[in-house]
Short mmCIF file of C-alpha atoms in Angstrom, two decimals:
data_model
loop_
_atom_site.label_atom_id
_atom_site.label_comp_id
_atom_site.label_asym_id
_atom_site.label_seq_id
_atom_site.Cartn_x
_atom_site.Cartn_y
_atom_site.Cartn_z
CA MET A 7 24.79 -33.65 -37.53
CA PRO A 8 23.00 -30.23 -36.49
CA LYS A 9 23.68 -29.77 -32.55
CA HIS A 10 19.97 -28.82 -32.22
CA LYS A 11 18.23 -32.21 -33.23
CA ALA A 12 18.05 -34.98 -30.46
CA LYS A 13 20.06 -37.76 -30.92
CA LEU A 14 17.74 -40.67 -32.09
CA ALA A 15 17.12 -44.32 -29.83
CA THR A 16 13.98 -46.00 -30.64
CA LEU A 17 12.89 -47.74 -33.77
CA ALA A 18 10.03 -45.42 -33.91
CA ASP A 19 12.93 -42.69 -34.34
CA CYS A 20 14.01 -44.49 -37.19
CA GLN A 21 10.52 -44.43 -38.79
CA ARG A 22 9.86 -40.95 -38.09
CA GLU A 23 12.77 -40.06 -39.74
CA ILE A 24 12.53 -41.67 -42.63
CA SER A 25 9.02 -40.87 -43.05
CA VAL A 26 10.21 -37.42 -43.30
CA MET A 27 12.91 -38.17 -46.15
CA ILE A 28 9.80 -39.39 -47.55
CA LYS A 29 7.96 -36.53 -48.02
CA ARG A 30 10.62 -34.59 -48.75
CA SER A 31 10.95 -36.48 -51.76
CA LYS A 32 9.95 -34.86 -55.22
CA THR A 33 9.72 -37.94 -57.57
CA ARG A 34 12.74 -40.68 -56.93
CA LEU A 35 12.66 -41.62 -53.36
CA ILE A 36 16.79 -41.17 -53.12
CA ALA A 37 16.79 -41.08 -49.14
CA PRO A 38 15.21 -43.86 -47.98
CA THR A 39 16.41 -46.00 -50.87
CA LEU A 40 19.85 -45.34 -50.19
CA THR A 41 19.09 -46.03 -46.47
CA LEU A 42 17.71 -49.39 -47.40
CA GLY A 43 20.47 -50.11 -49.45
CA LEU A 44 23.17 -49.49 -46.20
CA LEU A 45 20.76 -51.25 -44.46
CA GLN A 46 20.89 -54.44 -46.83
CA SER A 47 24.61 -54.66 -46.99
CA TYR A 48 24.74 -54.17 -43.18
CA VAL A 49 22.62 -57.46 -42.97
CA GLY A 50 25.40 -59.17 -45.51
CA ASN A 51 28.54 -58.42 -44.49
CA GLY A 52 28.59 -56.77 -41.13
CA LYS A 53 30.03 -53.61 -41.98
CA ILE A 54 29.28 -50.42 -40.50
CA ILE A 55 32.19 -48.43 -42.66
CA PHE A 56 31.52 -47.85 -46.29
CA SER A 57 33.30 -45.82 -48.89
CA GLU A 58 31.85 -43.51 -51.83
CA ILE A 59 31.73 -46.51 -54.19
CA GLU A 60 30.31 -48.49 -51.47
CA THR A 61 27.69 -46.55 -50.84
CA GLN A 62 26.66 -45.89 -54.53
CA THR A 63 26.99 -49.69 -54.74
CA ALA A 64 24.43 -50.29 -51.93
CA TYR A 65 22.05 -47.49 -53.85
CA SER A 66 21.94 -49.35 -56.89
CA ASN A 67 21.04 -52.65 -55.14
CA ALA A 68 18.51 -51.01 -53.75
CA VAL A 69 16.61 -49.41 -56.43
CA LYS A 70 17.18 -52.76 -58.28
CA HIS A 71 15.53 -55.02 -55.17
CA LEU A 72 12.90 -51.94 -55.20
CA GLN A 73 12.03 -52.38 -58.85
CA GLY A 74 11.71 -55.90 -58.60
CA PHE A 75 9.80 -55.90 -55.23
CA MET A 76 6.96 -53.35 -57.07
CA GLY A 77 6.93 -54.57 -60.84
CA HIS A 78 8.46 -51.45 -62.18
CA GLY A 79 11.04 -48.85 -62.09
CA LEU A 80 9.07 -46.08 -61.94
CA HIS A 81 9.74 -43.06 -59.12
CA ILE A 82 12.76 -44.75 -58.07
CA GLY A 83 16.48 -44.81 -59.35
CA ALA A 84 18.07 -41.30 -59.70
CA LYS A 85 21.22 -40.92 -61.18
CA TRP A 86 24.13 -41.02 -58.41
CA GLU A 87 25.46 -38.05 -56.44
CA ASP A 88 27.85 -37.64 -53.75
CA ALA A 89 25.70 -35.44 -51.57
CA TYR A 90 23.16 -38.19 -51.05
CA SER A 91 25.82 -39.63 -48.39
CA ARG A 92 27.72 -36.33 -48.17
CA ARG A 93 24.89 -34.33 -46.72
CA THR A 94 21.11 -36.09 -47.09
CA LEU A 95 21.64 -38.62 -44.29
CA PRO A 96 23.80 -37.21 -42.38
CA LYS A 97 20.69 -34.85 -41.76
CA TYR A 98 18.59 -37.94 -40.69
CA GLN A 99 21.33 -39.69 -38.65
CA VAL A 100 21.63 -42.42 -40.96
CA LEU A 101 25.02 -41.76 -41.79
CA LYS A 102 28.20 -39.71 -40.06
CA PRO A 103 30.61 -38.75 -42.74
CA LEU A 104 34.43 -39.87 -41.77
CA GLU A 105 37.67 -39.13 -43.08
CA ASN A 106 37.36 -41.77 -46.01
CA GLY A 107 34.61 -42.86 -45.61
CA TYR A 108 30.95 -43.26 -43.72
CA GLU A 109 30.10 -44.62 -40.59
CA LEU A 110 26.09 -46.42 -40.78
CA LEU A 111 24.79 -45.58 -37.54
CA ALA A 112 22.81 -46.99 -34.43
CA PRO A 113 19.63 -47.29 -34.07
CA TYR A 114 19.47 -48.20 -37.93
CA THR A 115 21.60 -51.28 -37.28
CA THR A 116 19.67 -52.28 -34.28
CA PHE A 117 16.73 -52.53 -35.36
CA ASN A 118 17.77 -53.41 -39.46
CA ALA A 119 15.37 -56.58 -38.92
CA GLN A 120 11.92 -54.43 -38.66
CA LEU A 121 13.35 -51.10 -41.01
CA ILE A 122 14.26 -53.04 -44.03
CA PRO A 123 10.45 -54.86 -44.62
CA TRP A 124 8.94 -51.50 -43.08
CA ILE A 125 11.04 -49.34 -45.46
CA GLU A 126 10.50 -51.31 -48.51
CA ASN A 127 6.45 -51.38 -47.64
CA THR A 128 6.36 -47.74 -47.02
CA ILE A 129 8.20 -46.92 -50.11
CA ARG A 130 5.77 -49.04 -52.00
CA ASN A 131 2.66 -47.85 -50.65
CA TYR A 132 4.11 -44.08 -51.30
CA ILE A 133 4.57 -44.93 -54.83
CA GLU A 134 1.44 -46.20 -55.59
CA SER A 135 -0.67 -43.53 -53.79
CA LYS A 136 1.21 -41.13 -56.33
CA LEU A 137 1.00 -43.86 -59.31
CA GLY A 138 -2.38 -45.57 -58.83
CA SER A 139 -2.84 -48.09 -61.56
CA ILE A 140 -0.66 -46.19 -64.33
CA PRO A 141 2.66 -49.17 -64.03
CA LYS A 142 0.15 -51.76 -65.19
CA LEU A 143 -0.41 -49.86 -68.41
CA GLU A 144 3.16 -50.86 -69.39
CA ASP A 145 1.74 -54.50 -69.68
CA LYS A 146 0.45 -54.88 -73.54
CA GLN A 147 -2.10 -57.40 -72.66
CA PHE A 148 -3.66 -55.24 -69.89
CA ARG A 149 -4.25 -52.42 -72.04
CA ALA A 150 -5.08 -54.08 -74.88
CA LYS A 151 -8.15 -55.92 -72.52
CA LEU A 152 -8.61 -52.70 -70.95
CA ALA A 153 -9.28 -50.83 -74.03
CA THR A 154 -12.07 -53.20 -75.23
CA ASN A 155 -14.73 -52.27 -72.34
CA ARG A 156 -14.98 -48.41 -72.54
CA GLU A 157 -16.81 -48.24 -69.13
CA ALA A 158 -13.87 -49.69 -67.93
CA PHE A 159 -11.92 -47.35 -69.81
CA LEU A 160 -12.96 -44.19 -68.65
CA GLN A 161 -13.33 -45.37 -65.11
CA LEU A 162 -9.50 -46.11 -64.97
CA LEU A 163 -8.95 -42.28 -65.96
CA LYS A 164 -11.48 -40.66 -63.81
CA ARG A 165 -9.77 -42.46 -60.61
CA ASN A 166 -6.08 -41.67 -62.12
CA ILE A 167 -6.51 -38.13 -63.21
CA GLU A 168 -7.45 -37.00 -59.46
CA LEU A 169 -4.32 -38.19 -57.77
CA ASN A 170 -1.82 -35.32 -58.52
CA PRO A 171 -0.59 -32.87 -61.00
CA ALA A 172 1.65 -35.19 -62.51
CA ASN A 173 -1.31 -37.46 -63.85
CA PHE A 174 -3.46 -34.58 -64.70
CA GLU A 175 -1.41 -33.55 -66.94
CA PHE A 176 -0.52 -36.60 -68.91
CA ILE A 177 -4.16 -37.91 -68.84
CA CYS A 178 -5.01 -35.02 -70.58
CA PHE A 179 -2.23 -34.92 -72.96
CA ALA A 180 -2.90 -38.25 -74.05
CA VAL A 181 -6.54 -37.90 -74.57
CA LEU A 182 -5.94 -33.93 -76.30
CA ARG A 183 -3.27 -36.14 -78.74
CA VAL A 184 -5.64 -39.04 -79.73
CA HIS A 185 -8.33 -36.84 -80.32
CA LEU A 186 -6.51 -33.96 -82.13
CA GLU A 187 -4.69 -36.70 -84.65
CA LYS A 188 -8.36 -37.84 -86.17
CA PHE A 189 -8.00 -34.22 -87.63
CA ALA A 190 -4.41 -34.09 -88.86
CA CYS A 191 -2.90 -32.29 -85.84
CA LYS A 192 -0.01 -33.08 -83.82
CA ILE A 193 1.09 -32.36 -80.28
CA TYR A 194 4.48 -32.19 -78.22
CA ARG A 195 4.71 -32.45 -74.60
CA ASP A 196 7.85 -29.32 -74.14
CA SER A 197 7.72 -29.31 -70.94
CA ARG A 198 8.42 -31.60 -67.89
CA ALA A 199 5.39 -32.01 -65.67
CA SER A 200 5.92 -30.21 -62.09
CA ALA A 201 4.21 -28.84 -59.40
CA HIS A 202 0.14 -27.63 -60.23
CA ASP A 203 0.47 -23.71 -60.28
CA LYS A 204 3.25 -24.32 -63.23
CA GLY A 205 1.51 -26.79 -65.29
CA VAL A 206 3.26 -28.48 -68.66
CA ASP A 207 3.19 -26.78 -72.05
CA ILE A 208 1.82 -28.62 -75.41
CA SER A 209 3.47 -27.04 -78.63
CA THR A 210 1.36 -28.43 -81.66
CA ASN A 211 1.68 -28.26 -85.54
CA PHE A 212 -0.95 -25.97 -85.98
CA GLY A 213 0.23 -22.53 -84.26
CA VAL A 214 -1.60 -23.19 -80.97
CA VAL A 215 -0.40 -23.95 -77.55
CA TYR A 216 -2.04 -25.72 -74.94
CA GLN A 217 -1.54 -25.05 -71.09
CA ILE A 218 -2.48 -28.22 -69.09
CA LYS A 219 -2.88 -27.06 -65.50
CA LYS A 220 -4.42 -28.76 -62.47
CA LEU A 221 -5.96 -26.18 -61.26
CA ARG A 222 -9.93 -25.25 -60.10
CA VAL A 223 -10.39 -21.61 -61.29
CA VAL A 224 -13.44 -20.43 -58.69
CA ASN A 225 -12.15 -17.08 -57.60
CA LYS A 226 -11.16 -14.05 -59.28
CA LYS A 227 -7.34 -14.34 -57.41
CA THR A 228 -6.48 -17.30 -59.28
CA CYS A 229 -7.44 -16.10 -62.34
CA ASP A 230 -5.70 -12.85 -62.35
CA ALA A 231 -2.58 -15.26 -61.98
CA ILE A 232 -3.27 -17.66 -64.55
CA VAL A 233 -3.61 -14.28 -66.89
CA SER A 234 -0.44 -12.61 -65.56
CA GLU A 235 1.55 -15.98 -66.08
CA LEU A 236 0.45 -16.46 -69.24
CA GLN A 237 1.01 -12.85 -70.00
CA ALA A 238 4.47 -13.30 -68.90
CA ASN A 239 5.42 -16.55 -70.80
CA PHE A 240 3.99 -15.92 -74.06
CA ASP A 241 3.78 -12.87 -76.54
CA ARG A 242 1.00 -10.79 -76.84
CA GLN A 243 0.34 -11.46 -80.76
CA ARG A 244 -0.09 -14.94 -79.73
CA LEU A 245 -2.88 -13.97 -77.16
CA GLU A 246 -4.21 -12.06 -79.00
CA ASP A 247 -4.93 -14.13 -82.06
CA GLY A 248 -6.64 -16.91 -79.75
CA ASN A 249 -4.20 -19.14 -79.82
CA VAL A 250 -3.17 -20.40 -76.28
CA ILE A 251 -5.46 -22.78 -74.65
CA LEU A 252 -6.12 -23.65 -71.43
CA VAL A 253 -6.79 -27.49 -70.20
CA ILE A 254 -7.63 -27.26 -66.16
CA ASP A 255 -9.22 -28.91 -63.63
CA ASP A 256 -12.34 -27.08 -63.85
CA ILE A 257 -13.36 -23.20 -64.36
CA HIS A 258 -16.49 -21.30 -63.07
CA LYS A 259 -18.84 -19.73 -65.87
CA GLU A 260 -17.94 -16.13 -65.35
CA PHE A 261 -14.20 -16.53 -65.48
CA ARG A 262 -14.25 -18.86 -68.29
CA GLU A 263 -16.10 -15.79 -69.89
CA PHE A 264 -13.24 -13.34 -68.65
CA LEU A 265 -10.98 -15.94 -70.38
CA ILE A 266 -12.70 -15.57 -73.76
CA ASN A 267 -12.82 -11.96 -73.54
CA MET A 268 -9.47 -12.34 -73.50
CA LYS A 269 -9.51 -14.53 -76.37
CA ILE A 270 -8.19 -17.28 -73.95
CA GLN A 271 -10.32 -20.21 -74.44
CA SER A 272 -10.67 -23.54 -71.95
CA ILE A 273 -11.06 -26.92 -71.66
CA SER A 274 -12.11 -28.64 -67.84
CA LYS A 275 -11.72 -32.13 -67.14
CA PHE A 276 -15.08 -32.85 -67.34
CA GLU A 277 -15.15 -31.34 -71.33
CA LEU A 278 -11.99 -33.66 -71.71
CA MET A 279 -13.60 -37.00 -70.23
CA LYS A 280 -16.14 -36.19 -72.36
CA LEU A 281 -14.09 -36.35 -75.35
CA ALA A 282 -12.31 -39.50 -73.83
CA GLN A 283 -16.26 -40.88 -74.05
CA GLN A 284 -16.16 -40.18 -77.44
CA PHE A 285 -13.26 -42.81 -78.50
CA ASP A 286 -15.33 -45.43 -80.02
CA ASP A 287 -12.50 -47.53 -81.55
CA GLU A 288 -10.64 -49.96 -79.29
CA GLU A 289 -7.42 -48.72 -81.00
CA ASP A 290 -8.07 -44.97 -79.88
CA ARG A 291 -8.67 -46.06 -76.39
CA GLU A 292 -5.72 -48.80 -76.57
CA LYS A 293 -3.41 -45.94 -77.71
CA VAL A 294 -4.72 -43.60 -74.85
CA LEU A 295 -3.44 -45.34 -72.42
CA ARG A 296 0.08 -46.33 -73.87
CA ILE A 297 0.26 -42.69 -74.45
CA ILE A 298 0.01 -42.27 -70.68
CA HIS A 299 2.30 -44.80 -69.54
CA ASP A 300 5.16 -43.19 -72.39
CA GLU A 301 4.69 -40.21 -70.91
CA PHE A 302 5.16 -41.26 -67.09
CA ARG A 303 8.33 -43.58 -68.53
CA ARG A 304 9.73 -40.50 -70.07
CA GLU A 305 9.51 -38.39 -66.85
CA TYR A 306 9.69 -41.29 -64.19
CA ALA A 307 11.94 -44.41 -65.42
CA SER A 308 14.53 -45.18 -63.25
CA VAL A 309 17.87 -44.28 -64.67
CA ILE A 310 19.16 -47.61 -62.99
CA LYS A 311 18.49 -50.93 -64.82
#
């Protein structure tokens, strides 16, 4: 372990390290889940020495446990990599690498009774803060009931679209897809959900590319950065033909006009929600909800069943 890092001694020390693990996690919360699995194994058999296979088994068991605990498998359960036990957990003083395995360290073992429920709840709370109501959309009956009430449908979209870039991208994609299908137009999500400054690309069967970004274009610097990125990512002819459309959180009128002069159209979140409001058929609203869940499952579903 790094020499400059103070040795852990208290429950609060362990909780602080696990909180850092969660903060640094991008999607699958690997380190805290593996920590949970090792502590659960320790409680079950009293072992503190683990082989590589045993750490992998502990991780898989913890993923399955959390799926049952949360009632879904989103944002949990990445493919196993040896680096998790060899490099990641030693950084947080959970494991000490040995010649033929790993040692689970105190004070994690000392405070296992307090840490196990704390990790479970902290992971669940973190994922709920990221996903909002999305896991409920797996339930067909929930979707069908929600689709019968236009206002409830719109409120769910409005609440969840604000949470993070992935929610914004998937909800925008779902609304656009259902809207455009009414005109025999199809769209496809080409790229993975990413940070707000990269967005996600949506291709179509009619020559247009939509780029969805959770950005507010309220100053020239942001506007110029978007233009530069589009010019780098798309050929000049596509841009000159007006075949690139931005879907963004918000844009000031002067910058919308600037982009229009460059033949780049934009759709704001407000305009997108107006589209969603126009879905009169329950079937359309239910389809939006199903697409949102399908896209989350495609991106974030566990690889461990």
